Amino acid sequence: MDNAQYRNVFVFAEQRDGVVQSVALELIGKARDLAVDLGEKVFAVLLGKGIAASAKKLVEYGADTVIVVDHDNLKDYVTEQYTQAMYQVAVEYKPSIMLFGATTIGRDLAPRVAARLGTGLTADCTKLEISEDTKEFQMTRPAFGGNLMATIMCPDHRPQMSTVRPGVMQKCTPDASRKGEIINFAPKFDSSKFSVKLVKTEKEEKGSVDISEAKILVSGGRGVGCVAGFDKLRELAAVIGGEVSSSRAMVDAGNMPHDRQVGQTGKTVRPDVYFALGISGAIQHLAGMEESECIIAVNKDKFAPIFAVADLGIVSDLNTVIPLLTERLKKEMAK
Amino acid sequence: MKILVCIKQVPDTTEIRIDPVTKTLIREGVPSIMNPDDKGGLELALRFKDKFGAEVTVITMGPPQADLILREAFAMGADRAILLTDRKFAGADTLATSNALAGAARTLDWDLIITGRQAIDGDTAQVGPEMAEHLNIPQISYVAGLDYDGKTFTVKKQTEEGHQILQFEGKGLLTVLAPAFKSRYMSIGGIVDAYDKEVEVWGADKVDLDESKLGLKGSPTKVVKSFAKELKQPGVIHEVDAEQAVELIISKLKEKHII
């Protein structure tokens, strides 16, 4: 395989019901860094029905070119239809790199496309970079349940493919004045292979929340005090897109339900950010949350053991800090 | 109906620890188990067998010790077990693994293939869909339910927002979520019989595929480096007023790309 024929960084611009998913914009942000390092361009591939209007948004977020495949066959995501379209785009435009969001769609589509192209695919990458000296594409991902990190390359096959979980990469700030090229691409579909039919899609209201799945946890302990105290935490959680959890003391006191309890007798959590608010940090509590990526602790007692595991420790009264923080975050999120 | 179930022996990653001094994986004493999603897949196959009648074959690729999970599958109710073991399979990434399994599947008779969604040691979720592609059959991933009317398979697929109902006829491959199919226990009689049954051991010569597609040679991706995640150092404690506290928290959230 002549690798030099393969150029440019492609992003699968996942949309659902016509809405471009955040992960696609994040990947375009990362693709920009990679493309700059390689001296190449960013291509977004937008598949769907009646979705062409979203192409402009992809340009604003950093795509140089958007390949639009607008077709009845692509109205809803079905594996084979999308695979045929992505495969033909890859064969036609010969990307050096192809990125997919690690969603239920991306993780279904990317391996199918990779196998059809006969190339490698690296799942759930947390870091993607171009080596300075050799200009090689390096993909880093966790292995063994996150106990180990591995850096992986795909030296002799193109395109080099990876998936990345939502929330891992950074979007660019959108620029409405950015100009990009829009290409309409018409694949040749082989409908004889469309053997799976989508009968219906059912959206479910999320009932009880699994705090171990949450990316951000706003957790309260004795320092929060009462049931009403948790309202402040709920407001903060709502603004930042997190869930509320608590220490055992607050569950025993009847202020929080047991399914929100973090710790040895509750749940083990590993969110990206764990706010420990008014939690002293008993060893049983620490056992359930010390693996969190970032721990922000607020406590009046500067000798509280929670500070030993905190990335950021604030000795202060949470009842004043949290409402202020919530107001400030509202402004930050509106930017 | 013949069902082929692909299973994998994995280290129980919840038991893995990092040596704080050498920063390497402590492998000693870590139990090997049947991958949970694969066990869910086997359970689905066995439920199908209970309801509609089916012959369930389990297959795994791995070292000779992987025999253990095939015995476990026998004890749960599998009818036939195949162990793909050969140095030529070693060092396989997901594409080479899917090639080997698909190569074995080509020599077998089946109507439906079931795999777990993903294995807990790699978490890639790629082998099932890649295998389906090699075999030129449709796949449905994230499966949480299955029904069959004698002709059409009706499948419930879990998504981020809820679920989808999909249908197909003919051959297909499903990747299964463990929580949807809580697995049965091995029966006492089953455990006893499991050691009388024969696990068929296949080398690379039994697989319908060119050797260049197998193992390290057939793997497009290469691991160039592995390392332990850096253990965190406790951060700084600030005794500040509320406004300064907010500033510190905001800058931390920005540093971590949360906002």
Coordinates of C-alpha atoms in Angstrom, one line a residue:
Chain A
M1 CA 0.0 0.0 0.0
D2 CA 1.3 3.4 -1.0
N3 CA 0.6 5.5 2.1
A4 CA 1.5 8.7 0.4
Q5 CA -1.7 8.4 -1.7
Y6 CA -3.8 8.7 1.4
R7 CA -4.3 12.2 2.7
N8 CA -6.5 14.3 5.0
V9 CA -8.3 13.7 8.3
F10 CA -11.9 12.5 8.0
V11 CA -14.5 12.7 10.7
F12 CA -17.8 10.8 10.6
A13 CA -20.2 13.6 11.5
E14 CA -22.8 11.6 13.4
Q15 CA -26.3 13.1 13.4
R16 CA -29.4 11.8 15.1
D17 CA -32.8 13.1 13.9
G18 CA -30.9 15.7 11.9
V19 CA -29.0 17.0 14.9
V20 CA -25.2 16.9 14.6
Q21 CA -23.9 15.2 17.7
S22 CA -21.5 17.0 20.0
V23 CA -19.0 14.2 19.7
A24 CA -18.7 15.0 15.9
L25 CA -17.8 18.6 16.7
E26 CA -15.3 17.4 19.3
L27 CA -13.7 15.1 16.7
I28 CA -13.5 17.9 14.2
G29 CA -11.7 20.0 16.9
K30 CA -9.1 17.2 17.3
A31 CA -8.9 16.6 13.6
R32 CA -7.9 20.2 13.1
D33 CA -4.9 19.7 15.4
L34 CA -3.9 16.6 13.5
A35 CA -4.4 18.2 10.1
V36 CA -2.3 21.2 11.0
D37 CA 0.5 18.9 12.2
L38 CA 0.3 16.9 9.0
G39 CA -0.2 19.9 6.7
E40 CA -3.5 18.3 5.5
K41 CA -7.2 19.2 5.6
V42 CA -10.2 18.3 7.7
F43 CA -13.1 16.6 6.0
A44 CA -16.4 15.9 7.7
V45 CA -18.6 13.2 6.3
L46 CA -22.3 13.9 6.9
L47 CA -24.7 11.0 6.2
G48 CA -28.5 11.2 6.5
K49 CA -31.7 12.5 4.8
G50 CA -32.5 16.2 4.6
I51 CA -29.4 17.0 6.6
A52 CA -27.4 19.2 4.1
A53 CA -28.2 22.4 6.1
S54 CA -25.9 21.1 8.9
A55 CA -22.9 21.2 6.7
K56 CA -22.4 24.9 7.5
K57 CA -22.2 24.1 11.2
L58 CA -19.4 21.6 10.6
V59 CA -17.4 24.2 8.7
E60 CA -17.9 26.7 11.5
Y61 CA -16.4 24.2 13.9
G62 CA -13.4 23.5 11.8
A63 CA -14.1 21.3 8.8
D64 CA -12.4 22.5 5.5
T65 CA -14.6 20.3 3.4
V66 CA -18.0 18.6 4.1
I67 CA -18.9 15.5 2.1
V68 CA -22.7 15.3 2.2
V69 CA -24.5 12.0 1.4
D70 CA -28.2 12.9 1.4
H71 CA -30.3 9.8 0.6
D72 CA -33.5 8.1 1.7
N73 CA -31.5 5.0 2.6
L74 CA -29.7 7.0 5.3
K75 CA -32.7 8.5 7.0
D76 CA -32.2 6.3 10.1
Y77 CA -28.9 4.6 11.1
V78 CA -28.8 1.0 9.9
T79 CA -25.4 -0.7 9.7
E80 CA -25.2 -1.9 6.1
Q81 CA -26.6 1.3 4.5
Y82 CA -24.2 3.5 6.4
T83 CA -21.3 1.1 5.9
Q84 CA -21.8 1.2 2.1
A85 CA -21.8 5.0 2.1
M86 CA -18.8 5.4 4.4
Y87 CA -16.9 2.7 2.6
Q88 CA -17.4 4.3 -0.8
V89 CA -16.4 7.7 0.6
A90 CA -13.2 6.2 1.9
V91 CA -12.4 4.5 -1.4
E92 CA -13.1 7.6 -3.4
Y93 CA -11.3 10.2 -1.2
K94 CA -8.5 8.0 0.3
P95 CA -8.2 9.6 3.8
S96 CA -5.1 9.0 5.9
I97 CA -7.1 9.2 9.1
M98 CA -10.8 8.5 9.9
L99 CA -12.3 9.3 13.2
F100 CA -15.7 8.1 14.7
G101 CA -17.5 8.9 17.9
A102 CA -17.5 5.9 20.3
T103 CA -21.3 5.9 20.5
T104 CA -23.7 3.0 19.8
I105 CA -23.6 4.1 16.2
G106 CA -19.9 4.8 15.8
R107 CA -18.9 1.5 17.6
D108 CA -21.3 -0.4 15.3
L109 CA -20.2 1.3 12.1
A110 CA -16.5 1.8 12.4
P111 CA -15.5 -1.9 12.8
R112 CA -17.7 -2.8 9.9
V113 CA -16.1 -0.1 7.7
A114 CA -12.6 -1.0 8.9
A115 CA -13.1 -4.7 8.1
R116 CA -14.5 -3.9 4.7
L117 CA -11.4 -1.7 4.0
G118 CA -9.1 -4.3 5.6
T119 CA -7.5 -1.8 7.9
G120 CA -6.9 -1.3 11.6
L121 CA -9.2 0.3 14.1
T122 CA -8.3 1.5 17.6
A123 CA -11.3 1.9 20.0
D124 CA -12.0 4.5 22.7
C125 CA -8.8 6.6 22.2
T126 CA -8.2 9.2 24.9
K127 CA -5.3 10.8 23.1
L128 CA -4.5 11.2 19.4
E129 CA -1.3 12.9 18.2
I130 CA 1.1 13.2 15.4
S131 CA 4.7 12.4 16.5
E132 CA 6.9 15.4 15.9
D133 CA 9.9 13.6 14.4
T134 CA 8.3 10.9 12.2
K135 CA 4.9 12.5 11.6
E136 CA 3.3 9.2 12.6
F137 CA -0.3 9.0 13.9
Q138 CA -0.3 7.7 17.5
M139 CA -3.4 6.6 19.3
T140 CA -3.5 6.1 23.0
R141 CA -6.2 4.2 24.9
P142 CA -6.9 2.6 28.2
A143 CA -6.6 -1.2 28.5
F144 CA -7.3 -3.7 31.2
G145 CA -10.3 -1.9 32.6
G146 CA -8.3 1.4 32.7
N147 CA -5.4 0.0 34.6
L148 CA -3.0 0.4 31.8
M149 CA -2.6 2.8 28.9
A150 CA -1.4 1.6 25.4
T151 CA -0.1 3.7 22.5
I152 CA -1.1 2.1 19.2
M153 CA -0.1 2.7 15.6
C154 CA -1.3 1.5 12.2
P155 CA 1.8 1.8 10.2
D156 CA 1.1 -0.1 6.9
H157 CA -2.6 0.2 6.3
R158 CA -4.8 3.2 5.4
P159 CA -6.9 4.8 6.5
Q160 CA -5.8 4.8 10.1
M161 CA -9.1 4.5 12.0
S162 CA -10.0 5.3 15.6
T163 CA -13.1 5.9 17.8
V164 CA -13.2 8.4 20.6
R165 CA -15.8 8.6 23.4
P166 CA -18.0 11.7 23.7
G167 CA -16.5 14.4 25.9
V168 CA -12.9 13.4 25.5
M169 CA -11.8 15.9 22.8
Q170 CA -12.3 19.6 22.7
K171 CA -14.5 21.5 20.2
C172 CA -13.1 24.6 18.5
T173 CA -14.9 27.9 19.1
P174 CA -17.3 28.1 16.2
D175 CA -16.5 30.8 13.6
A176 CA -19.5 31.8 11.5
S177 CA -17.2 33.5 8.9
R178 CA -15.2 30.3 8.2
K179 CA -15.5 29.2 4.6
G180 CA -15.5 25.6 3.5
E181 CA -16.3 23.5 0.5
I182 CA -19.4 21.3 0.3
I183 CA -19.3 18.2 -1.9
N184 CA -22.4 16.1 -2.6
F185 CA -21.5 12.5 -3.0
A186 CA -23.8 9.9 -4.4
P187 CA -22.8 6.3 -3.5
K188 CA -24.0 3.3 -5.5
F189 CA -26.1 1.4 -3.0
D190 CA -26.5 -2.4 -3.2
S191 CA -29.9 -2.8 -1.7
S192 CA -29.8 -6.6 -2.0
K193 CA -27.6 -6.5 1.2
F194 CA -30.1 -4.4 3.2
S195 CA -31.4 -7.4 5.2
V196 CA -32.0 -5.7 8.5
K197 CA -35.2 -3.6 8.9
L198 CA -35.6 -0.9 11.5
V199 CA -39.2 -1.5 12.8
K200 CA -39.3 1.2 15.5
T201 CA -37.2 3.5 17.7
E202 CA -38.4 4.0 21.3
K203 CA -37.0 6.7 23.4
E204 CA -37.1 6.0 27.1
E205 CA -37.4 8.5 30.0
K206 CA -34.5 7.8 32.2
G207 CA -36.0 6.6 35.5
S208 CA -33.5 5.9 38.3
V209 CA -30.1 7.2 37.5
D210 CA -27.0 5.1 37.7
I211 CA -24.5 7.3 39.4
S212 CA -21.6 5.0 38.4
E213 CA -22.3 6.0 34.8
A214 CA -22.2 9.8 35.4
K215 CA -19.4 11.8 34.1
I216 CA -19.8 14.5 36.7
L217 CA -21.0 13.9 40.3
V218 CA -21.9 16.5 42.8
S219 CA -21.7 14.7 46.0
G220 CA -22.8 16.0 49.4
G221 CA -22.1 14.9 53.0
R222 CA -22.9 16.1 56.5
G223 CA -21.8 19.6 55.6
V224 CA -24.8 19.9 53.3
G225 CA -27.0 19.4 56.3
C226 CA -30.6 18.8 55.3
V227 CA -32.8 17.8 52.4
A228 CA -33.1 21.5 51.4
G229 CA -29.3 21.7 51.3
F230 CA -29.3 19.2 48.5
D231 CA -31.4 21.6 46.3
K232 CA -28.2 23.7 46.0
L233 CA -26.3 20.7 44.8
R234 CA -29.1 19.7 42.4
E235 CA -28.9 23.2 40.9
L236 CA -25.2 22.9 40.4
A237 CA -25.5 19.4 38.9
A238 CA -28.2 20.6 36.5
V239 CA -26.0 23.5 35.3
I240 CA -22.9 21.5 34.8
G241 CA -24.7 18.4 33.4
G242 CA -24.0 16.1 36.4
E243 CA -25.8 13.9 38.9
V244 CA -26.2 14.3 42.6
S245 CA -24.7 11.7 44.9
S246 CA -24.0 11.5 48.6
S247 CA -22.1 10.0 51.5
R248 CA -23.5 7.3 53.7
A249 CA -24.3 9.8 56.5
M250 CA -26.9 11.6 54.3
V251 CA -28.4 8.3 53.2
D252 CA -28.7 7.0 56.8
A253 CA -30.2 10.3 57.8
G254 CA -32.9 9.8 55.1
N255 CA -31.9 12.9 53.1
M256 CA -30.9 10.9 50.0
P257 CA -31.9 7.5 48.5
H258 CA -29.5 4.6 48.8
D259 CA -29.0 4.3 45.0
R260 CA -27.2 7.7 45.2
Q261 CA -24.7 6.5 47.9
V262 CA -21.0 6.5 47.0
G263 CA -18.7 4.2 49.0
Q264 CA -18.0 0.7 50.1
T265 CA -21.6 0.0 50.9
G266 CA -22.8 2.1 48.1
K267 CA -21.5 2.5 44.6
T268 CA -18.0 2.8 43.2
V269 CA -17.8 5.7 40.9
R270 CA -15.1 7.0 38.6
P271 CA -16.4 10.2 37.0
D272 CA -14.4 12.8 35.2
V273 CA -15.1 15.3 38.0
Y274 CA -16.2 14.4 41.6
F275 CA -17.3 17.3 43.8
A276 CA -17.0 16.3 47.4
L277 CA -19.0 18.9 49.2
G278 CA -19.1 18.8 53.0
I279 CA -17.8 15.3 52.9
S280 CA -15.1 14.5 55.5
G281 CA -13.8 11.5 53.6
A282 CA -14.1 8.4 55.7
I283 CA -12.0 5.5 54.3
Q284 CA -15.2 3.7 53.2
H285 CA -16.2 6.8 51.2
L286 CA -12.8 7.2 49.7
A287 CA -12.8 3.6 48.5
G288 CA -15.8 4.4 46.3
M289 CA -14.5 7.5 44.6
E290 CA -10.7 7.9 44.8
E291 CA -10.3 6.7 41.2
S292 CA -12.2 9.7 39.9
E293 CA -10.3 11.7 37.3
C294 CA -10.5 14.9 39.2
I295 CA -11.7 15.5 42.8
I296 CA -12.7 18.9 43.9
A297 CA -13.3 19.0 47.7
V298 CA -15.0 21.8 49.6
N299 CA -15.0 21.5 53.4
K300 CA -14.8 23.8 56.4
D301 CA -12.4 21.5 58.2
K302 CA -8.9 21.8 56.8
F303 CA -7.9 18.5 58.4
A304 CA -10.7 16.5 56.7
P305 CA -9.2 13.4 55.1
I306 CA -10.9 14.1 51.8
F307 CA -8.2 16.7 51.1
A308 CA -5.6 13.9 50.9
V309 CA -7.2 12.6 47.7
A310 CA -8.4 15.9 46.3
D311 CA -6.9 17.5 43.2
L312 CA -8.2 20.8 44.4
G313 CA -9.1 21.4 48.1
I314 CA -11.0 24.4 49.2
V315 CA -11.3 25.2 52.9
S316 CA -14.5 27.2 52.9
D317 CA -18.2 27.1 53.6
L318 CA -20.0 25.2 50.8
N319 CA -23.3 27.0 51.5
T320 CA -21.7 30.2 50.2
V321 CA -19.4 28.8 47.6
I322 CA -21.9 26.5 45.8
P323 CA -24.6 29.1 44.9
L324 CA -21.9 31.5 43.7
L325 CA -20.3 28.7 41.6
T326 CA -23.7 27.8 40.1
E327 CA -24.3 31.4 39.0
R328 CA -20.8 31.7 37.6
L329 CA -21.2 28.4 35.7
K330 CA -24.4 29.5 34.2
K331 CA -22.6 32.5 32.6
E332 CA -19.7 30.2 31.5
M333 CA -22.0 27.7 29.9
A334 CA -23.9 30.5 28.0
K335 CA -20.7 31.6 26.3
Chain B
M1 CA -31.4 -24.1 14.4
K2 CA -27.6 -24.0 15.0
I3 CA -26.1 -21.3 17.0
L4 CA -22.4 -20.5 17.2
V5 CA -21.3 -18.5 20.4
C6 CA -17.9 -16.8 20.5
I7 CA -16.5 -16.5 24.0
K8 CA -13.2 -15.2 25.5
Q9 CA -11.3 -15.9 28.6
V10 CA -10.2 -12.7 30.3
P11 CA -8.5 -11.6 33.4
D12 CA -11.0 -10.3 35.9
T13 CA -10.1 -6.6 35.5
T14 CA -11.8 -5.5 38.7
E15 CA -9.1 -7.5 40.5
I16 CA -6.2 -6.0 38.7
R17 CA -3.9 -3.7 40.6
I18 CA -0.8 -1.7 39.5
D19 CA 2.4 -2.3 41.4
P20 CA 3.1 1.2 42.9
V21 CA 6.8 0.8 42.6
T22 CA 7.4 -0.8 39.2
K23 CA 4.2 0.8 37.8
T24 CA 3.4 -2.5 36.0
L25 CA 0.3 -4.7 36.0
I26 CA 0.2 -7.3 38.9
R27 CA -1.0 -10.4 37.0
E28 CA -0.3 -12.9 39.8
G29 CA -3.4 -14.1 41.5
V30 CA -5.8 -12.4 39.1
P31 CA -8.5 -14.9 38.3
S32 CA -9.4 -15.7 34.7
I33 CA -13.1 -15.7 33.9
M34 CA -15.5 -16.1 31.0
N35 CA -16.0 -12.5 29.6
P36 CA -19.3 -11.2 31.1
D37 CA -20.9 -10.1 27.9
D38 CA -19.9 -13.4 26.2
K39 CA -21.5 -15.2 29.1
G40 CA -24.7 -13.2 28.4
G41 CA -24.4 -14.2 24.8
L42 CA -24.2 -17.9 25.8
E43 CA -27.1 -17.4 28.1
L44 CA -29.2 -16.0 25.2
A45 CA -28.2 -19.0 23.0
L46 CA -29.2 -21.4 25.8
R47 CA -32.6 -19.6 26.3
F48 CA -33.2 -19.8 22.6
K49 CA -32.4 -23.5 22.8
D50 CA -34.8 -24.0 25.8
K51 CA -37.6 -22.3 23.9
F52 CA -37.2 -23.3 20.3
G53 CA -34.6 -26.1 20.3
A54 CA -31.1 -25.4 19.0
E55 CA -27.7 -26.9 18.9
V56 CA -25.2 -24.5 20.7
T57 CA -21.5 -24.6 19.8
V58 CA -19.1 -22.4 21.7
I59 CA -15.8 -21.4 20.2
T60 CA -12.9 -19.5 21.8
M61 CA -9.4 -18.4 20.6
G62 CA -6.7 -18.4 23.2
P63 CA -4.0 -20.4 25.1
P64 CA -4.6 -24.0 26.1
Q65 CA -5.9 -22.8 29.5
A66 CA -8.9 -21.3 27.8
D67 CA -10.2 -24.9 27.9
L68 CA -11.6 -24.0 31.3
I69 CA -14.3 -21.6 30.0
L70 CA -15.3 -24.1 27.4
R71 CA -15.9 -26.6 30.2
E72 CA -17.9 -24.0 32.0
A73 CA -20.0 -23.5 28.8
F74 CA -20.6 -27.3 28.7
A75 CA -21.7 -27.2 32.3
M76 CA -24.2 -24.4 31.5
G77 CA -25.6 -26.4 28.6
A78 CA -23.5 -26.0 25.4
D79 CA -23.5 -29.0 23.1
R80 CA -20.1 -28.6 21.4
A81 CA -16.9 -26.7 22.1
I82 CA -14.0 -25.7 20.0
L83 CA -10.7 -24.2 21.2
L84 CA -8.6 -22.4 18.5
T85 CA -5.1 -22.5 19.8
D86 CA -1.9 -22.1 17.8
R87 CA 1.1 -19.8 18.0
K88 CA 0.1 -18.5 14.6
F89 CA -3.0 -16.9 16.2
A90 CA -0.9 -15.1 18.9
G91 CA -0.5 -11.4 19.0
A92 CA -3.7 -10.8 17.0
D93 CA -5.4 -7.4 17.1
T94 CA -9.2 -7.2 16.6
L95 CA -9.0 -7.6 12.8
A96 CA -6.8 -10.7 12.9
T97 CA -8.9 -12.1 15.7
S98 CA -12.1 -11.6 13.7
N99 CA -10.3 -13.2 10.7
A100 CA -9.4 -16.3 12.7
L101 CA -12.9 -16.7 14.2
A102 CA -14.6 -16.1 10.8
G103 CA -12.2 -18.6 9.2
A104 CA -13.3 -21.2 11.8
A105 CA -16.9 -20.3 11.3
R106 CA -16.6 -20.9 7.5
T107 CA -15.9 -24.5 8.2
L108 CA -18.9 -24.9 10.6
D109 CA -22.6 -25.1 10.0
W110 CA -24.6 -22.4 11.8
D111 CA -27.7 -20.1 11.4
L112 CA -26.9 -17.5 14.0
I113 CA -23.7 -16.3 15.6
I114 CA -23.7 -14.6 19.0
T115 CA -20.8 -12.8 20.6
G116 CA -20.5 -10.5 23.6
R117 CA -20.7 -6.8 22.9
Q118 CA -17.1 -6.3 24.2
A119 CA -14.5 -8.0 26.4
I120 CA -13.5 -6.4 29.7
D121 CA -9.7 -6.6 29.0
G122 CA -9.9 -4.6 25.7
D123 CA -13.3 -3.0 25.7
T124 CA -13.2 -2.6 21.9
A125 CA -16.5 -4.0 20.8
Q126 CA -15.0 -4.6 17.4
V127 CA -14.5 -8.4 16.9
G128 CA -18.2 -9.2 16.5
P129 CA -18.9 -6.6 13.7
E130 CA -15.6 -7.3 12.0
M131 CA -16.4 -11.0 12.0
A132 CA -19.9 -10.4 10.5
E133 CA -18.3 -8.3 7.7
H134 CA -15.8 -11.1 6.8
L135 CA -18.8 -13.6 6.7
N136 CA -20.9 -11.2 4.7
I137 CA -23.8 -11.4 7.1
P138 CA -25.7 -8.6 8.9
Q139 CA -24.9 -7.7 12.5
I140 CA -26.9 -6.1 15.3
S141 CA -24.9 -4.9 18.2
Y142 CA -25.9 -3.9 21.8
V143 CA -28.6 -6.6 21.8
A144 CA -30.9 -6.7 24.9
G145 CA -33.7 -8.9 23.6
L146 CA -34.4 -11.6 20.9
D147 CA -37.5 -13.2 19.6
Y148 CA -38.1 -15.6 16.7
D149 CA -41.3 -16.7 14.9
G150 CA -39.7 -19.6 13.0
K151 CA -38.7 -17.3 10.1
T152 CA -37.9 -13.7 11.3
F153 CA -35.6 -12.7 14.1
T154 CA -36.9 -9.7 16.1
V155 CA -34.1 -8.0 18.0
K156 CA -34.1 -5.3 20.7
K157 CA -31.1 -3.1 20.4
Q158 CA -30.1 -0.8 23.3
T159 CA -29.1 2.8 22.4
E160 CA -28.2 5.9 24.3
E161 CA -31.7 7.2 24.1
G162 CA -33.7 4.0 24.6
H163 CA -34.0 1.1 22.2
Q164 CA -34.7 0.1 18.7
I165 CA -36.6 -2.9 17.3
L166 CA -34.9 -4.5 14.3
Q167 CA -35.8 -7.5 12.2
F168 CA -34.0 -9.8 9.8
E169 CA -34.4 -13.2 8.2
G170 CA -31.6 -15.6 7.4
K171 CA -28.1 -15.6 8.9
G172 CA -26.9 -12.9 11.2
L173 CA -24.6 -12.0 14.0
L174 CA -25.7 -10.5 17.3
T175 CA -23.5 -8.8 20.0
V176 CA -25.0 -9.1 23.4
L177 CA -25.1 -7.0 26.6
A178 CA -24.6 -9.1 29.7
P179 CA -27.0 -7.3 32.0
A180 CA -29.9 -8.2 29.7
F181 CA -29.2 -11.9 30.0
K182 CA -28.4 -12.9 33.6
S183 CA -26.6 -16.2 33.2
R184 CA -27.7 -19.5 34.7
Y185 CA -25.6 -21.4 37.1
M186 CA -23.8 -24.5 36.1
S187 CA -25.7 -27.6 37.1
I188 CA -24.0 -30.2 39.3
G189 CA -24.6 -32.9 36.7
G190 CA -23.4 -30.5 34.1
I191 CA -20.1 -29.8 35.9
V192 CA -19.5 -33.6 36.2
D193 CA -20.3 -34.2 32.5
A194 CA -18.3 -31.2 31.4
Y195 CA -15.1 -33.0 32.0
D196 CA -16.2 -36.1 30.1
K197 CA -17.1 -34.2 27.0
E198 CA -14.5 -33.5 24.3
V199 CA -13.2 -30.0 23.6
E200 CA -12.1 -30.0 20.0
V201 CA -8.7 -28.4 19.7
W202 CA -8.0 -26.7 16.3
G203 CA -4.8 -25.2 15.0
A204 CA -4.4 -22.7 12.3
D205 CA -4.5 -25.4 9.6
K206 CA -8.2 -26.1 10.5
V207 CA -9.2 -22.5 9.7
D208 CA -10.3 -21.5 6.3
L209 CA -8.0 -18.6 5.8
D210 CA -4.6 -17.6 4.6
E211 CA -2.0 -17.5 7.4
S212 CA -0.9 -14.0 6.5
K213 CA -4.3 -12.8 7.9
L214 CA -3.7 -14.4 11.3
G215 CA -1.9 -13.4 14.5
L216 CA 0.7 -10.6 14.7
K217 CA 1.3 -10.8 10.9
G218 CA -2.4 -10.2 10.1
S219 CA -2.7 -7.3 12.6
P220 CA -2.7 -3.8 11.0
T221 CA -2.4 -2.2 14.5
K222 CA 0.7 -2.5 16.6
V223 CA 1.1 -1.6 20.3
V224 CA 4.2 0.6 20.4
K225 CA 4.2 1.4 24.1
S226 CA 2.2 0.6 27.2
F227 CA 2.4 2.4 30.5
A228 CA 0.6 2.7 33.9
K229 CA -1.6 5.7 34.3
E230 CA 0.2 8.2 36.4
L231 CA -0.8 8.0 40.0
K232 CA -2.2 11.3 41.2
Q233 CA -0.5 13.5 43.7
P234 CA -2.8 15.3 46.2
G235 CA -3.4 18.8 45.1
V236 CA -3.0 22.0 47.0
I237 CA -5.4 23.1 49.8
H238 CA -6.6 26.6 49.6
E239 CA -8.0 28.6 52.5
V240 CA -9.8 31.3 50.6
D241 CA -13.0 33.3 50.6
A242 CA -16.0 32.1 48.5
E243 CA -15.2 34.3 45.4
Q244 CA -11.6 33.1 45.2
A245 CA -12.9 29.6 45.7
V246 CA -15.2 29.9 42.7
E247 CA -12.3 31.2 40.6
L248 CA -10.1 28.2 41.6
I249 CA -12.9 25.7 40.8
I250 CA -13.6 27.3 37.4
S251 CA -10.0 27.2 36.3
K252 CA -9.7 23.6 37.4
L253 CA -12.8 22.7 35.4
K254 CA -11.3 24.5 32.4
E255 CA -8.0 22.8 32.8
K256 CA -9.8 19.4 32.8
H257 CA -11.9 20.5 29.7
I258 CA -15.1 20.1 31.5
I259 CA -16.3 23.6 30.5

